[in-house]
Amino acid sequence: MKRYAAAAVFIFIFAVSYAQNNGAILMPKVVYAGDPAILVLPLPASISNSEDVILTSLSPNIPKDDNIDFHRIVLERRVTGSRLLIEFTAFVPGFLKLPVIEIGGEYFTGLSVTINSVIDTRLPLELSGHASSLAMPGTAVMLYGTMAAIVFILLLILWFIIRGRTFLKIWTEKWKRRRLFTFTKNMEKRLQKALLKGGDKRVILDKISVTFRDFLSILTDVNCHTMTAREFKNPAFNNLPAKIKPDGAFLEDFFRRCDKLRFSGEDVNAHDISTMLDDMCNYIEILYLQEKEKPREDTAA
């Protein structure tokens, strides 16, 4: 009896191995190293339907292999046809033999699978070349944008070397002249406040004369401190090239009145000083408007 039993076991193992080599199905058909796969082994029909036998990775009798990780093994017994499902992941390419699988009191041996490699082993192994920088999203925009910025900076530097100094000098002069107008207007307001507070009228008259002459000296590049009231009507002063045309008649009358109040020795009326401050402020406003209109005329020319 023992001999018959041993022969029956040998025949069963041979039949299972033969069925695997000729009828086992691998899903997917092409499996690469590292990809999960399922090996389906059809088995003869069972006498009666029974519950599935399932082995998981935590089961004590799950097969162990250094190159294969078994996730789940299911043995289905059906009267219409039984089958064995082996879910696994292989980590090395080539022809791999599965270890003996014991499940539901049955043993399955001789199972094997072919695992493909993502690397073509027919060619010698060598490192690939550098990837093209333009293949990365946004690299073209960054590259050409940087090149355009460098070209723009170089052109700006070249323009500054050729024309920049002249432009900077003109802009600085205009900025100083605008500050001069602002400073003189603020000085007129401070003198008006000092006059209302009862300040020394002769000191205020001196400041009016000095401040207004400073303003005209910077604006015309002529030393107005040494000029008398009559000299402001001189044609040479009123026809300065590329300067704001001063009103010689107004300036002569203004400084004549100012000098008369300063050096007459009589009591100075606050109303007269206030009128002179208003006249100076109005004249500065007229010059300021001419200063603003001058760049437009230059641009049009």
mmCIF file of C-alpha atoms in Angstrom:
data_model
loop_
_atom_site.group_PDB
_atom_site.id
_atom_site.type_symbol
_atom_site.label_atom_id
_atom_site.label_comp_id
_atom_site.label_asym_id
_atom_site.label_seq_id
_atom_site.Cartn_x
_atom_site.Cartn_y
_atom_site.Cartn_z
ATOM 1 C CA MET A 1 0.000 0.000 0.000
ATOM 2 C CA LYS A 2 2.793 2.368 0.817
ATOM 3 C CA ARG A 3 4.343 1.770 -2.561
ATOM 4 C CA TYR A 4 1.044 2.629 -4.289
ATOM 5 C CA ALA A 5 0.657 5.756 -2.200
ATOM 6 C CA ALA A 6 4.194 6.913 -3.054
ATOM 7 C CA ALA A 7 3.573 6.255 -6.735
ATOM 8 C CA ALA A 8 0.311 8.197 -6.588
ATOM 9 C CA VAL A 9 2.060 11.210 -5.005
ATOM 10 C CA PHE A 10 4.813 11.101 -7.646
ATOM 11 C CA ILE A 11 2.284 10.922 -10.464
ATOM 12 C CA PHE A 12 0.322 13.862 -8.966
ATOM 13 C CA ILE A 13 3.435 16.031 -8.640
ATOM 14 C CA PHE A 14 4.462 15.195 -12.201
ATOM 15 C CA ALA A 15 0.995 15.993 -13.465
ATOM 16 C CA VAL A 16 0.990 19.369 -11.678
ATOM 17 C CA SER A 17 4.466 20.245 -13.019
ATOM 18 C CA TYR A 18 3.444 19.215 -16.530
ATOM 19 C CA ALA A 19 0.277 21.288 -16.327
ATOM 20 C CA GLN A 20 2.259 24.353 -15.192
ATOM 21 C CA ASN A 21 4.728 24.091 -18.024
ATOM 22 C CA ASN A 22 1.995 23.668 -20.598
ATOM 23 C CA GLY A 23 -1.116 25.409 -19.235
ATOM 24 C CA ALA A 24 -0.056 28.084 -16.681
ATOM 25 C CA ILE A 25 -1.039 31.620 -17.586
ATOM 26 C CA LEU A 26 1.013 34.663 -16.558
ATOM 27 C CA MET A 27 -0.805 37.994 -16.253
ATOM 28 C CA PRO A 28 0.354 40.198 -17.739
ATOM 29 C CA LYS A 29 2.052 38.153 -20.405
ATOM 30 C CA VAL A 30 5.210 40.294 -20.259
ATOM 31 C CA VAL A 31 6.403 41.021 -16.728
ATOM 32 C CA TYR A 32 9.339 43.259 -15.874
ATOM 33 C CA ALA A 33 11.403 43.185 -12.715
ATOM 34 C CA GLY A 34 9.604 45.039 -9.941
ATOM 35 C CA ASP A 35 6.122 44.729 -11.499
ATOM 36 C CA PRO A 36 3.333 42.847 -9.680
ATOM 37 C CA ALA A 37 2.044 39.806 -11.578
ATOM 38 C CA ILE A 38 -0.305 36.818 -11.201
ATOM 39 C CA LEU A 39 0.444 33.256 -12.225
ATOM 40 C CA VAL A 40 -2.764 31.242 -12.873
ATOM 41 C CA LEU A 41 -2.419 27.446 -12.854
ATOM 42 C CA PRO A 42 -5.493 25.503 -14.099
ATOM 43 C CA LEU A 43 -6.254 22.349 -12.095
ATOM 44 C CA PRO A 44 -8.597 19.389 -12.576
ATOM 45 C CA ALA A 45 -12.207 19.791 -11.466
ATOM 46 C CA SER A 46 -13.043 19.004 -7.857
ATOM 47 C CA ILE A 47 -15.694 16.525 -6.734
ATOM 48 C CA SER A 48 -17.580 19.327 -4.931
ATOM 49 C CA ASN A 49 -17.317 23.066 -4.458
ATOM 50 C CA SER A 50 -15.491 24.185 -1.329
ATOM 51 C CA GLU A 51 -14.277 27.417 0.200
ATOM 52 C CA ASP A 52 -11.120 28.984 -1.191
ATOM 53 C CA VAL A 53 -7.878 28.441 0.660
ATOM 54 C CA ILE A 54 -5.951 31.730 0.934
ATOM 55 C CA LEU A 55 -2.379 32.373 2.013
ATOM 56 C CA THR A 56 -1.283 35.964 2.624
ATOM 57 C CA SER A 57 2.107 37.490 3.286
ATOM 58 C CA LEU A 58 1.435 37.062 7.012
ATOM 59 C CA SER A 59 0.631 33.334 6.770
ATOM 60 C CA PRO A 60 3.284 31.078 8.393
ATOM 61 C CA ASN A 61 3.517 28.681 5.442
ATOM 62 C CA ILE A 62 3.773 31.337 2.711
ATOM 63 C CA PRO A 63 6.720 30.459 0.406
ATOM 64 C CA LYS A 64 9.978 32.335 0.914
ATOM 65 C CA ASP A 65 12.417 33.323 -1.816
ATOM 66 C CA ASP A 66 15.252 35.854 -1.953
ATOM 67 C CA ASN A 67 14.263 37.113 -5.397
ATOM 68 C CA ILE A 68 10.464 36.851 -5.233
ATOM 69 C CA ASP A 69 7.982 38.504 -2.888
ATOM 70 C CA PHE A 70 4.714 36.517 -2.594
ATOM 71 C CA HIS A 71 1.681 38.684 -1.782
ATOM 72 C CA ARG A 72 -1.176 36.168 -1.853
ATOM 73 C CA ILE A 73 -1.831 32.548 -2.954
ATOM 74 C CA VAL A 74 -5.389 31.305 -3.536
ATOM 75 C CA LEU A 75 -6.520 27.715 -4.175
ATOM 76 C CA GLU A 76 -9.996 27.524 -5.728
ATOM 77 C CA ARG A 77 -11.856 24.176 -5.762
ATOM 78 C CA ARG A 78 -14.762 24.058 -8.209
ATOM 79 C CA VAL A 79 -16.637 21.282 -9.915
ATOM 80 C CA THR A 80 -16.292 23.238 -13.155
ATOM 81 C CA GLY A 81 -12.527 23.483 -12.815
ATOM 82 C CA SER A 82 -10.096 24.342 -10.037
ATOM 83 C CA ARG A 83 -7.146 26.702 -10.244
ATOM 84 C CA LEU A 84 -4.223 28.103 -8.259
ATOM 85 C CA LEU A 85 -3.592 31.870 -8.251
ATOM 86 C CA ILE A 86 -0.181 33.173 -7.184
ATOM 87 C CA GLU A 87 0.238 36.917 -6.766
ATOM 88 C CA PHE A 88 3.925 37.922 -6.603
ATOM 89 C CA THR A 89 6.580 40.470 -7.486
ATOM 90 C CA ALA A 90 9.978 39.419 -8.812
ATOM 91 C CA PHE A 91 12.966 41.680 -8.323
ATOM 92 C CA VAL A 92 15.517 40.079 -10.687
ATOM 93 C CA PRO A 93 15.151 39.360 -14.417
ATOM 94 C CA GLY A 94 15.556 35.954 -16.025
ATOM 95 C CA PHE A 95 14.089 32.476 -15.693
ATOM 96 C CA LEU A 96 13.018 32.017 -12.053
ATOM 97 C CA LYS A 97 11.846 28.793 -10.413
ATOM 98 C CA LEU A 98 9.221 29.193 -7.729
ATOM 99 C CA PRO A 99 9.720 27.349 -4.440
ATOM 100 C CA VAL A 100 7.452 24.491 -3.374
ATOM 101 C CA ILE A 101 3.989 25.785 -2.508
ATOM 102 C CA GLU A 102 2.014 24.009 0.185
ATOM 103 C CA ILE A 103 -1.666 24.998 0.384
ATOM 104 C CA GLY A 104 -4.809 23.121 1.374
ATOM 105 C CA GLY A 105 -2.883 19.898 1.975
ATOM 106 C CA GLU A 106 -1.473 19.913 -1.579
ATOM 107 C CA TYR A 107 2.022 20.586 -2.871
ATOM 108 C CA PHE A 108 2.880 22.403 -6.083
ATOM 109 C CA THR A 109 6.419 22.190 -7.463
ATOM 110 C CA GLY A 110 8.173 22.863 -10.717
ATOM 111 C CA LEU A 111 6.506 26.249 -11.253
ATOM 112 C CA SER A 112 8.606 28.827 -13.090
ATOM 113 C CA VAL A 113 8.244 32.285 -14.626
ATOM 114 C CA THR A 114 10.265 34.429 -17.021
ATOM 115 C CA ILE A 115 10.911 37.987 -15.849
ATOM 116 C CA ASN A 116 12.066 40.601 -18.347
ATOM 117 C CA SER A 117 14.480 43.458 -17.714
ATOM 118 C CA VAL A 118 13.801 47.088 -18.599
ATOM 119 C CA ILE A 119 17.465 47.279 -19.706
ATOM 120 C CA ASP A 120 18.391 45.776 -23.040
ATOM 121 C CA THR A 121 21.080 43.275 -22.027
ATOM 122 C CA ARG A 122 22.100 42.697 -25.643
ATOM 123 C CA LEU A 123 23.869 46.083 -25.694
ATOM 124 C CA PRO A 124 26.877 47.044 -23.581
ATOM 125 C CA LEU A 125 25.954 49.018 -20.486
ATOM 126 C CA GLU A 126 26.882 52.714 -20.647
ATOM 127 C CA LEU A 127 25.683 55.930 -19.076
ATOM 128 C CA SER A 128 23.259 58.034 -21.090
ATOM 129 C CA GLY A 129 24.195 61.545 -22.181
ATOM 130 C CA HIS A 130 23.018 64.767 -20.561
ATOM 131 C CA ALA A 131 19.350 65.538 -21.041
ATOM 132 C CA SER A 132 18.575 68.582 -23.150
ATOM 133 C CA SER A 133 17.961 71.649 -20.998
ATOM 134 C CA LEU A 134 15.105 72.713 -23.275
ATOM 135 C CA ALA A 135 13.222 69.516 -22.444
ATOM 136 C CA MET A 136 12.385 70.865 -18.973
ATOM 137 C CA PRO A 137 9.183 72.952 -18.775
ATOM 138 C CA GLY A 138 9.887 76.667 -18.524
ATOM 139 C CA THR A 139 13.596 76.329 -19.338
ATOM 140 C CA ALA A 140 13.236 78.054 -22.720
ATOM 141 C CA VAL A 141 11.475 81.039 -21.157
ATOM 142 C CA MET A 142 14.096 81.315 -18.424
ATOM 143 C CA LEU A 143 17.014 80.896 -20.874
ATOM 144 C CA TYR A 144 15.838 83.365 -23.511
ATOM 145 C CA GLY A 145 14.523 85.754 -20.861
ATOM 146 C CA THR A 146 17.944 85.806 -19.180
ATOM 147 C CA MET A 147 19.663 86.381 -22.528
ATOM 148 C CA ALA A 148 17.274 89.246 -23.334
ATOM 149 C CA ALA A 149 17.891 90.801 -19.913
ATOM 150 C CA ILE A 150 21.679 90.598 -20.392
ATOM 151 C CA VAL A 151 21.431 92.191 -23.859
ATOM 152 C CA PHE A 152 19.176 94.941 -22.467
ATOM 153 C CA ILE A 153 21.629 95.667 -19.630
ATOM 154 C CA LEU A 154 24.569 95.806 -22.063
ATOM 155 C CA LEU A 155 22.666 98.200 -24.344
ATOM 156 C CA LEU A 156 21.747 100.320 -21.319
ATOM 157 C CA ILE A 157 25.395 100.490 -20.247
ATOM 158 C CA LEU A 158 26.447 101.405 -23.797
ATOM 159 C CA TRP A 159 23.781 104.100 -23.967
ATOM 160 C CA PHE A 160 24.890 105.472 -20.589
ATOM 161 C CA ILE A 161 28.513 105.644 -21.776
ATOM 162 C CA ILE A 162 27.486 107.543 -24.935
ATOM 163 C CA ARG A 163 24.553 109.644 -23.790
ATOM 164 C CA GLY A 164 23.927 108.811 -20.163
ATOM 165 C CA ARG A 165 26.256 111.341 -18.608
ATOM 166 C CA THR A 166 24.749 114.194 -20.584
ATOM 167 C CA PHE A 167 21.250 113.011 -19.749
ATOM 168 C CA LEU A 168 22.154 112.621 -16.063
ATOM 169 C CA LYS A 169 23.663 116.106 -15.993
ATOM 170 C CA ILE A 170 20.527 117.619 -17.586
ATOM 171 C CA TRP A 171 18.233 115.708 -15.229
ATOM 172 C CA THR A 172 20.311 116.771 -12.179
ATOM 173 C CA GLU A 173 20.175 120.404 -13.265
ATOM 174 C CA LYS A 174 16.405 120.230 -13.718
ATOM 175 C CA TRP A 175 16.025 118.594 -10.308
ATOM 176 C CA LYS A 176 18.115 121.357 -8.669
ATOM 177 C CA ARG A 177 16.070 124.059 -10.406
ATOM 178 C CA ARG A 178 12.811 122.460 -9.217
ATOM 179 C CA ARG A 179 14.170 122.342 -5.684
ATOM 180 C CA LEU A 180 15.137 125.991 -6.025
ATOM 181 C CA PHE A 181 11.540 126.946 -6.846
ATOM 182 C CA THR A 182 10.232 124.907 -3.920
ATOM 183 C CA PHE A 183 12.771 126.352 -1.489
ATOM 184 C CA THR A 184 12.035 129.963 -2.508
ATOM 185 C CA LYS A 185 8.264 129.451 -2.207
ATOM 186 C CA ASN A 186 8.688 127.946 1.256
ATOM 187 C CA MET A 187 10.915 130.854 2.261
ATOM 188 C CA GLU A 188 8.212 133.324 1.154
ATOM 189 C CA LYS A 189 5.669 131.508 3.343
ATOM 190 C CA ARG A 190 8.012 131.595 6.361
ATOM 191 C CA LEU A 191 8.613 135.314 5.905
ATOM 192 C CA GLN A 192 4.851 135.929 5.723
ATOM 193 C CA LYS A 193 4.397 134.059 9.017
ATOM 194 C CA ALA A 194 7.254 135.974 10.635
ATOM 195 C CA LEU A 195 5.646 139.242 9.476
ATOM 196 C CA LEU A 196 2.271 138.267 10.978
ATOM 197 C CA LYS A 197 3.955 137.369 14.275
ATOM 198 C CA GLY A 198 5.507 140.857 14.486
ATOM 199 C CA GLY A 199 9.066 140.043 13.466
ATOM 200 C CA ASP A 200 11.714 142.675 12.732
ATOM 201 C CA LYS A 201 10.606 144.260 9.433
ATOM 202 C CA ARG A 202 14.093 145.295 8.324
ATOM 203 C CA VAL A 203 15.437 141.776 8.899
ATOM 204 C CA ILE A 204 12.541 140.442 6.826
ATOM 205 C CA LEU A 205 13.341 142.964 4.049
ATOM 206 C CA ASP A 206 16.983 141.876 4.069
ATOM 207 C CA LYS A 207 15.945 138.231 3.771
ATOM 208 C CA ILE A 208 13.587 139.095 0.891
ATOM 209 C CA SER A 209 16.390 140.821 -1.019
ATOM 210 C CA VAL A 210 19.005 138.115 -0.332
ATOM 211 C CA THR A 211 16.637 135.178 -1.025
ATOM 212 C CA PHE A 212 15.302 136.666 -4.270
ATOM 213 C CA ARG A 213 18.799 137.552 -5.515
ATOM 214 C CA ASP A 214 20.027 134.020 -4.670
ATOM 215 C CA PHE A 215 17.109 132.604 -6.628
ATOM 216 C CA LEU A 216 17.856 134.745 -9.697
ATOM 217 C CA SER A 217 21.610 134.059 -9.499
ATOM 218 C CA ILE A 218 21.144 130.275 -9.595
ATOM 219 C CA LEU A 219 18.440 130.484 -12.246
ATOM 220 C CA THR A 220 20.389 132.731 -14.634
ATOM 221 C CA ASP A 221 24.027 131.892 -13.749
ATOM 222 C CA VAL A 222 24.590 135.627 -13.206
ATOM 223 C CA ASN A 223 25.737 137.108 -9.886
ATOM 224 C CA CYS A 224 22.692 139.205 -9.034
ATOM 225 C CA HIS A 225 24.029 140.246 -5.603
ATOM 226 C CA THR A 226 26.329 142.879 -7.141
ATOM 227 C CA MET A 227 23.672 144.276 -9.475
ATOM 228 C CA THR A 228 21.773 147.487 -8.788
ATOM 229 C CA ALA A 229 18.069 147.787 -9.469
ATOM 230 C CA ARG A 230 18.726 149.640 -12.744
ATOM 231 C CA GLU A 231 21.038 146.860 -14.036
ATOM 232 C CA PHE A 232 18.184 144.352 -14.041
ATOM 233 C CA LYS A 233 16.791 146.279 -17.019
ATOM 234 C CA ASN A 234 20.035 145.800 -18.960
ATOM 235 C CA PRO A 235 19.370 144.084 -22.361
ATOM 236 C CA ALA A 236 22.321 141.733 -21.793
ATOM 237 C CA PHE A 237 20.592 140.403 -18.665
ATOM 238 C CA ASN A 238 17.195 140.086 -20.336
ATOM 239 C CA ASN A 239 18.495 138.181 -23.409
ATOM 240 C CA LEU A 240 20.355 135.340 -21.733
ATOM 241 C CA PRO A 241 20.752 132.329 -24.093
ATOM 242 C CA ALA A 242 18.789 129.171 -23.253
ATOM 243 C CA LYS A 243 17.557 130.622 -19.965
ATOM 244 C CA ILE A 244 14.210 131.751 -18.605
ATOM 245 C CA LYS A 245 13.605 135.268 -19.852
ATOM 246 C CA PRO A 246 13.472 137.550 -16.763
ATOM 247 C CA ASP A 247 11.167 140.548 -16.639
ATOM 248 C CA GLY A 248 13.673 143.365 -16.274
ATOM 249 C CA ALA A 249 11.034 146.065 -15.701
ATOM 250 C CA PHE A 250 9.459 144.102 -12.835
ATOM 251 C CA LEU A 251 12.797 143.283 -11.236
ATOM 252 C CA GLU A 252 13.974 146.917 -11.432
ATOM 253 C CA ASP A 253 10.780 148.144 -9.764
ATOM 254 C CA PHE A 254 10.826 145.358 -7.140
ATOM 255 C CA PHE A 255 14.420 145.879 -5.975
ATOM 256 C CA ARG A 256 14.041 149.693 -6.136
ATOM 257 C CA ARG A 257 11.077 149.486 -3.723
ATOM 258 C CA CYS A 258 12.913 146.955 -1.550
ATOM 259 C CA ASP A 259 16.068 149.109 -1.297
ATOM 260 C CA LYS A 260 13.968 152.217 -0.563
ATOM 261 C CA LEU A 261 12.253 150.491 2.384
ATOM 262 C CA ARG A 262 15.539 149.014 3.630
ATOM 263 C CA PHE A 263 17.666 152.164 3.571
ATOM 264 C CA SER A 264 15.122 155.015 3.947
ATOM 265 C CA GLY A 265 15.262 154.989 7.759
ATOM 266 C CA GLU A 266 11.516 155.514 7.929
ATOM 267 C CA ASP A 267 9.050 153.285 9.729
ATOM 268 C CA VAL A 268 8.223 150.353 7.431
ATOM 269 C CA ASN A 269 4.599 149.425 6.895
ATOM 270 C CA ALA A 270 3.812 145.705 7.228
ATOM 271 C CA HIS A 271 1.356 145.982 4.359
ATOM 272 C CA ASP A 272 4.120 147.123 1.985
ATOM 273 C CA ILE A 273 6.302 144.137 2.963
ATOM 274 C CA SER A 274 3.385 141.761 2.500
ATOM 275 C CA THR A 275 2.729 143.257 -0.950
ATOM 276 C CA MET A 276 6.361 142.721 -1.933
ATOM 277 C CA LEU A 277 6.208 139.086 -0.771
ATOM 278 C CA ASP A 278 3.063 138.557 -2.843
ATOM 279 C CA ASP A 279 4.723 140.135 -5.889
ATOM 280 C CA MET A 280 7.777 137.897 -5.465
ATOM 281 C CA CYS A 281 5.594 134.788 -5.081
ATOM 282 C CA ASN A 282 3.552 135.629 -8.197
ATOM 283 C CA TYR A 283 6.684 136.268 -10.260
ATOM 284 C CA ILE A 284 8.221 132.955 -9.122
ATOM 285 C CA GLU A 285 5.011 131.180 -10.114
ATOM 286 C CA ILE A 286 5.231 132.722 -13.615
ATOM 287 C CA LEU A 287 8.844 131.542 -13.947
ATOM 288 C CA TYR A 288 7.842 128.077 -12.726
ATOM 289 C CA LEU A 289 5.217 127.800 -15.465
ATOM 290 C CA GLN A 290 7.823 128.836 -18.030
ATOM 291 C CA GLU A 291 10.143 126.176 -16.632
ATOM 292 C CA LYS A 292 7.459 123.508 -17.144
ATOM 293 C CA GLU A 293 6.688 124.673 -20.684
ATOM 294 C CA LYS A 294 10.335 124.728 -21.706
ATOM 295 C CA PRO A 295 10.821 120.885 -21.916
ATOM 296 C CA ARG A 296 7.748 120.616 -24.169
ATOM 297 C CA GLU A 297 9.175 123.189 -26.569
ATOM 298 C CA ASP A 298 12.528 121.375 -26.601
ATOM 299 C CA THR A 299 10.784 118.064 -27.339
ATOM 300 C CA ALA A 300 8.757 119.588 -30.154
ATOM 301 C CA ALA A 301 11.913 121.084 -31.696
#
